[in-house]
PDB file of C-alpha atoms in Angstrom:
ATOM      1  CA  UNK A 283     145.034  88.480  97.763  1.00  0.00           C
ATOM      2  CA  UNK A 284     143.034  85.290  97.563  1.00  0.00           C
ATOM      3  CA  UNK A 285     142.577  83.073 100.625  1.00  0.00           C
ATOM      4  CA  UNK A 286     143.644  79.482  99.957  1.00  0.00           C
ATOM      5  CA  UNK A 287     142.478  76.626 102.170  1.00  0.00           C
ATOM      6  CA  UNK A 288     144.408  73.350 102.336  1.00  0.00           C
ATOM      7  CA  UNK A 289     145.456  70.509 104.598  1.00  0.00           C
ATOM      8  CA  UNK A 290     148.194  72.744 106.013  1.00  0.00           C
ATOM      9  CA  UNK A 291     145.480  75.049 107.328  1.00  0.00           C
ATOM     10  CA  UNK A 292     143.652  72.183 109.032  1.00  0.00           C
ATOM     11  CA  UNK A 293     146.896  71.039 110.654  1.00  0.00           C
ATOM     12  CA  UNK A 294     147.652  74.567 111.871  1.00  0.00           C
ATOM     13  CA  UNK A 295     144.149  74.924 113.293  1.00  0.00           C
ATOM     14  CA  UNK A 296     144.382  71.556 115.073  1.00  0.00           C
ATOM     15  CA  UNK A 297     147.726  72.507 116.592  1.00  0.00           C
ATOM     16  CA  UNK A 298     146.315  75.876 117.673  1.00  0.00           C
ATOM     17  CA  UNK A 299     143.333  74.217 119.386  1.00  0.00           C
ATOM     18  CA  UNK A 300     145.575  71.656 121.113  1.00  0.00           C
ATOM     19  CA  UNK A 301     147.808  74.497 122.312  1.00  0.00           C
ATOM     20  CA  UNK A 302     144.822  76.427 123.635  1.00  0.00           C
ATOM     21  CA  UNK A 303     143.705  73.301 125.463  1.00  0.00           C
ATOM     22  CA  UNK A 304     147.171  72.906 126.999  1.00  0.00           C
ATOM     23  CA  UNK A 305     147.189  76.506 128.185  1.00  0.00           C
ATOM     24  CA  UNK A 306     143.660  76.359 129.644  1.00  0.00           C
ATOM     25  CA  UNK A 307     144.325  73.053 131.404  1.00  0.00           C
ATOM     26  CA  UNK A 308     147.661  74.203 132.832  1.00  0.00           C
ATOM     27  CA  UNK A 309     146.133  77.370 134.310  1.00  0.00           C
ATOM     28  CA  UNK A 310     144.547  75.248 137.056  1.00  0.00           C
ATOM     29  CA  UNK A 311     147.873  73.728 138.128  1.00  0.00           C
ATOM     30  CA  UNK A 312     150.551  75.035 140.465  1.00  0.00           C
ATOM     31  CA  UNK A 313     153.151  77.291 138.873  1.00  0.00           C
ATOM     32  CA  UNK A 314     155.844  74.643 138.980  1.00  0.00           C
ATOM     33  CA  UNK A 315     153.643  72.051 137.274  1.00  0.00           C
ATOM     34  CA  UNK A 316     152.173  74.520 134.767  1.00  0.00           C
ATOM     35  CA  UNK A 317     155.384  76.232 133.669  1.00  0.00           C
ATOM     36  CA  UNK A 318     156.412  73.777 130.937  1.00  0.00           C
ATOM     37  CA  UNK A 319     152.985  73.299 129.287  1.00  0.00           C
ATOM     38  CA  UNK A 320     152.279  77.038 129.463  1.00  0.00           C
ATOM     39  CA  UNK A 321     155.555  77.993 127.758  1.00  0.00           C
ATOM     40  CA  UNK A 322     155.388  75.261 125.136  1.00  0.00           C
ATOM     41  CA  UNK A 323     151.665  75.772 124.562  1.00  0.00           C
ATOM     42  CA  UNK A 324     152.086  79.532 124.132  1.00  0.00           C
ATOM     43  CA  UNK A 325     154.953  79.113 121.658  1.00  0.00           C
ATOM     44  CA  UNK A 326     153.078  76.429 119.714  1.00  0.00           C
ATOM     45  CA  UNK A 327     149.942  78.597 119.614  1.00  0.00           C
ATOM     46  CA  UNK A 328     151.850  81.606 118.327  1.00  0.00           C
ATOM     47  CA  UNK A 329     153.689  79.590 115.669  1.00  0.00           C
ATOM     48  CA  UNK A 330     150.556  77.754 114.526  1.00  0.00           C
ATOM     49  CA  UNK A 331     148.681  81.047 114.117  1.00  0.00           C
ATOM     50  CA  UNK A 332     151.573  82.521 112.129  1.00  0.00           C
ATOM     51  CA  UNK A 333     151.701  79.384 109.931  1.00  0.00           C
ATOM     52  CA  UNK A 334     147.937  79.508 109.419  1.00  0.00           C
ATOM     53  CA  UNK A 335     148.022  83.160 108.356  1.00  0.00           C
ATOM     54  CA  UNK A 336     150.993  82.590 106.067  1.00  0.00           C
ATOM     55  CA  UNK A 337     149.383  79.609 104.369  1.00  0.00           C
ATOM     56  CA  UNK A 338     145.980  81.311 104.066  1.00  0.00           C
ATOM     57  CA  UNK A 339     147.358  84.380 102.328  1.00  0.00           C
ATOM     58  CA  UNK A 340     150.209  82.933 100.278  1.00  0.00           C
ATOM     59  CA  UNK A 341     150.463  84.186  96.738  1.00  0.00           C
ATOM     60  CA  UNK A 342     150.437  82.113  93.572  1.00  0.00           C
ATOM     61  CA  UNK A 343     153.634  80.509  92.358  1.00  0.00           C
ATOM     62  CA  UNK A 344     154.591  79.410  95.830  1.00  0.00           C
ATOM     63  CA  UNK A 345     154.757  75.753  94.771  1.00  0.00           C
ATOM     64  CA  UNK A 346     158.266  76.257  93.379  1.00  0.00           C
ATOM     65  CA  UNK A 347     159.297  78.173  96.500  1.00  0.00           C
ATOM     66  CA  UNK A 348     157.880  75.427  98.709  1.00  0.00           C
ATOM     67  CA  UNK A 349     159.841  72.774  96.799  1.00  0.00           C
ATOM     68  CA  UNK A 350     163.020  74.732  97.441  1.00  0.00           C
ATOM     69  CA  UNK A 351     162.292  74.945 101.174  1.00  0.00           C
ATOM     70  CA  UNK A 352     161.070  71.366 101.743  1.00  0.00           C
ATOM     71  CA  UNK A 353     163.626  68.792 102.767  1.00  0.00           C
ATOM     72  CA  UNK A 354     163.676  65.835 100.432  1.00  0.00           C
ATOM     73  CA  UNK A 355     164.619  62.824 102.525  1.00  0.00           C
ATOM     74  CA  UNK A 356     165.824  60.418  99.884  1.00  0.00           C
ATOM     75  CA  UNK A 357     165.480  62.018  96.480  1.00  0.00           C
ATOM     76  CA  UNK A 358     168.772  60.820  94.988  1.00  0.00           C
ATOM     77  CA  UNK A 359     170.048  58.440  97.639  1.00  0.00           C
ATOM     78  CA  UNK A 360     170.336  54.689  97.761  1.00  0.00           C
ATOM     79  CA  UNK A 361     167.284  52.986  99.321  1.00  0.00           C
ATOM     80  CA  UNK A 362     169.452  50.572 101.321  1.00  0.00           C
ATOM     81  CA  UNK A 363     171.503  53.451 102.736  1.00  0.00           C
ATOM     82  CA  UNK A 364     168.346  55.318 103.683  1.00  0.00           C
ATOM     83  CA  UNK A 365     166.937  52.241 105.442  1.00  0.00           C
ATOM     84  CA  UNK A 366     170.213  51.693 107.286  1.00  0.00           C
ATOM     85  CA  UNK A 367     170.347  55.301 108.488  1.00  0.00           C
ATOM     86  CA  UNK A 368     166.711  55.161 109.572  1.00  0.00           C
ATOM     87  CA  UNK A 369     167.337  51.925 111.492  1.00  0.00           C
ATOM     88  CA  UNK A 370     170.370  53.510 113.167  1.00  0.00           C
ATOM     89  CA  UNK A 371     168.321  56.544 114.232  1.00  0.00           C
ATOM     90  CA  UNK A 372     165.627  54.309 115.716  1.00  0.00           C
ATOM     91  CA  UNK A 373     168.337  52.242 117.394  1.00  0.00           C
ATOM     92  CA  UNK A 374     169.751  55.327 119.111  1.00  0.00           C
ATOM     93  CA  UNK A 375     166.261  56.373 120.244  1.00  0.00           C
ATOM     94  CA  UNK A 376     165.483  52.914 121.632  1.00  0.00           C
ATOM     95  CA  UNK A 377     168.917  52.813 123.270  1.00  0.00           C
ATOM     96  CA  UNK A 378     168.255  56.167 124.946  1.00  0.00           C
ATOM     97  CA  UNK A 379     164.924  54.901 126.232  1.00  0.00           C
ATOM     98  CA  UNK A 380     166.515  51.710 127.596  1.00  0.00           C
ATOM     99  CA  UNK A 381     169.294  53.649 129.316  1.00  0.00           C
ATOM    100  CA  UNK A 382     166.727  55.853 131.044  1.00  0.00           C
ATOM    101  CA  UNK A 383     164.623  52.859 132.108  1.00  0.00           C
ATOM    102  CA  UNK A 384     167.627  50.890 133.361  1.00  0.00           C
ATOM    103  CA  UNK A 385     169.739  53.641 134.942  1.00  0.00           C
ATOM    104  CA  UNK A 386     167.364  56.574 135.433  1.00  0.00           C
ATOM    105  CA  UNK A 387     167.436  59.976 133.797  1.00  0.00           C
ATOM    106  CA  UNK A 388     170.528  61.348 135.570  1.00  0.00           C
ATOM    107  CA  UNK A 389     172.834  58.503 134.555  1.00  0.00           C
ATOM    108  CA  UNK A 390     170.984  57.579 131.336  1.00  0.00           C
ATOM    109  CA  UNK A 391     171.557  60.997 129.788  1.00  0.00           C
ATOM    110  CA  UNK A 392     175.251  60.943 130.637  1.00  0.00           C
ATOM    111  CA  UNK A 393     175.714  57.460 129.184  1.00  0.00           C
ATOM    112  CA  UNK A 394     173.710  58.251 126.055  1.00  0.00           C
ATOM    113  CA  UNK A 395     175.584  61.468 125.309  1.00  0.00           C
ATOM    114  CA  UNK A 396     178.914  59.737 125.806  1.00  0.00           C
ATOM    115  CA  UNK A 397     178.026  56.718 123.618  1.00  0.00           C
ATOM    116  CA  UNK A 398     176.493  58.890 120.912  1.00  0.00           C
ATOM    117  CA  UNK A 399     179.480  61.225 120.756  1.00  0.00           C
ATOM    118  CA  UNK A 400     182.066  58.430 120.986  1.00  0.00           C
ATOM    119  CA  UNK A 401     180.423  55.710 118.862  1.00  0.00           C
ATOM    120  CA  UNK A 402     177.969  57.613 116.657  1.00  0.00           C
ATOM    121  CA  UNK A 403     180.129  60.675 116.176  1.00  0.00           C
ATOM    122  CA  UNK A 404     183.459  58.824 116.264  1.00  0.00           C
ATOM    123  CA  UNK A 405     184.982  61.622 118.310  1.00  0.00           C
ATOM    124  CA  UNK A 406     188.217  61.363 120.259  1.00  0.00           C
ATOM    125  CA  UNK A 407     188.184  60.637 123.986  1.00  0.00           C
ATOM    126  CA  UNK A 408     188.818  64.227 125.191  1.00  0.00           C
ATOM    127  CA  UNK A 409     185.980  65.609 123.053  1.00  0.00           C
ATOM    128  CA  UNK A 410     183.572  62.855 124.126  1.00  0.00           C
ATOM    129  CA  UNK A 411     184.401  63.356 127.797  1.00  0.00           C
ATOM    130  CA  UNK A 412     184.200  67.166 127.581  1.00  0.00           C
ATOM    131  CA  UNK A 413     180.848  67.180 125.767  1.00  0.00           C
ATOM    132  CA  UNK A 414     179.457  64.571 128.158  1.00  0.00           C
ATOM    133  CA  UNK A 415     180.616  66.517 131.220  1.00  0.00           C
ATOM    134  CA  UNK A 416     179.226  69.772 129.817  1.00  0.00           C
ATOM    135  CA  UNK A 417     175.842  68.286 128.976  1.00  0.00           C
ATOM    136  CA  UNK A 418     175.599  66.603 132.377  1.00  0.00           C
ATOM    137  CA  UNK A 419     176.508  69.879 134.117  1.00  0.00           C
ATOM    138  CA  UNK A 420     173.881  71.790 132.111  1.00  0.00           C
ATOM    139  CA  UNK A 421     171.249  69.123 132.816  1.00  0.00           C
ATOM    140  CA  UNK A 422     172.089  68.958 136.516  1.00  0.00           C
ATOM    141  CA  UNK A 423     172.187  72.743 137.000  1.00  0.00           C
ATOM    142  CA  UNK A 424     168.901  73.299 135.186  1.00  0.00           C
ATOM    143  CA  UNK A 425     166.744  70.423 136.383  1.00  0.00           C
ATOM    144  CA  UNK A 426     168.218  69.279 139.700  1.00  0.00           C
ATOM    145  CA  UNK A 427     169.687  72.447 141.192  1.00  0.00           C
ATOM    146  CA  UNK A 428     167.564  75.262 139.697  1.00  0.00           C
ATOM    147  CA  UNK A 429     164.162  73.597 139.202  1.00  0.00           C
ATOM    148  CA  UNK A 430     164.595  70.952 141.926  1.00  0.00           C
ATOM    149  CA  UNK A 431     162.997  68.311 139.691  1.00  0.00           C
ATOM    150  CA  UNK A 432     162.868  64.834 141.210  1.00  0.00           C
ATOM    151  CA  UNK A 433     164.537  62.278 138.960  1.00  0.00           C
ATOM    152  CA  UNK A 434     163.359  58.681 139.288  1.00  0.00           C
ATOM    153  CA  UNK A 435     165.972  55.978 139.600  1.00  0.00           C
ATOM    154  CA  UNK A 436     166.309  53.286 136.973  1.00  0.00           C
ATOM    155  CA  UNK A 437     165.538  49.612 137.435  1.00  0.00           C
ATOM    156  CA  UNK A 438     169.186  48.667 138.012  1.00  0.00           C
ATOM    157  CA  UNK A 439     169.730  51.301 140.700  1.00  0.00           C
ATOM    158  CA  UNK A 440     166.502  50.278 142.452  1.00  0.00           C
ATOM    159  CA  UNK A 441     167.550  46.627 142.372  1.00  0.00           C
ATOM    160  CA  UNK A 442     170.943  47.458 143.912  1.00  0.00           C
ATOM    161  CA  UNK A 443     169.328  49.072 146.977  1.00  0.00           C
TER     162      UNK A 443
END
């Protein structure tokens, strides 16, 4: 088969080099500090190498296959609707950031999950409360109890002290 070189290959190579850099840099850190970048860097390196090999050795006629696999954001949708949905997504992201800054990660995550489920998802109260409690429990057990990760307080909690 014929090797094809494209922008996808350059992107895969860049991601592979960044991942290698993450792994090499994290090797000098303590285990606790290095765990996240090592795991993410290793996964990203593996996936970027697989993507590079797949794109280098793809066979002809893959353009139609690629079209079928690619997600078309707004092919047949109204431009105003697309802009509104995009603005809503950015609004939720900015809201999440503000909740974390104001209340800290522990409370910010709980509030965001609840508001997103209740307002964004229009779910009933029992579902919103159950999902919020479950996500908080998972977050707390993983990061606070198991990994003993310090969570900074938000601006409001600091001001109340």
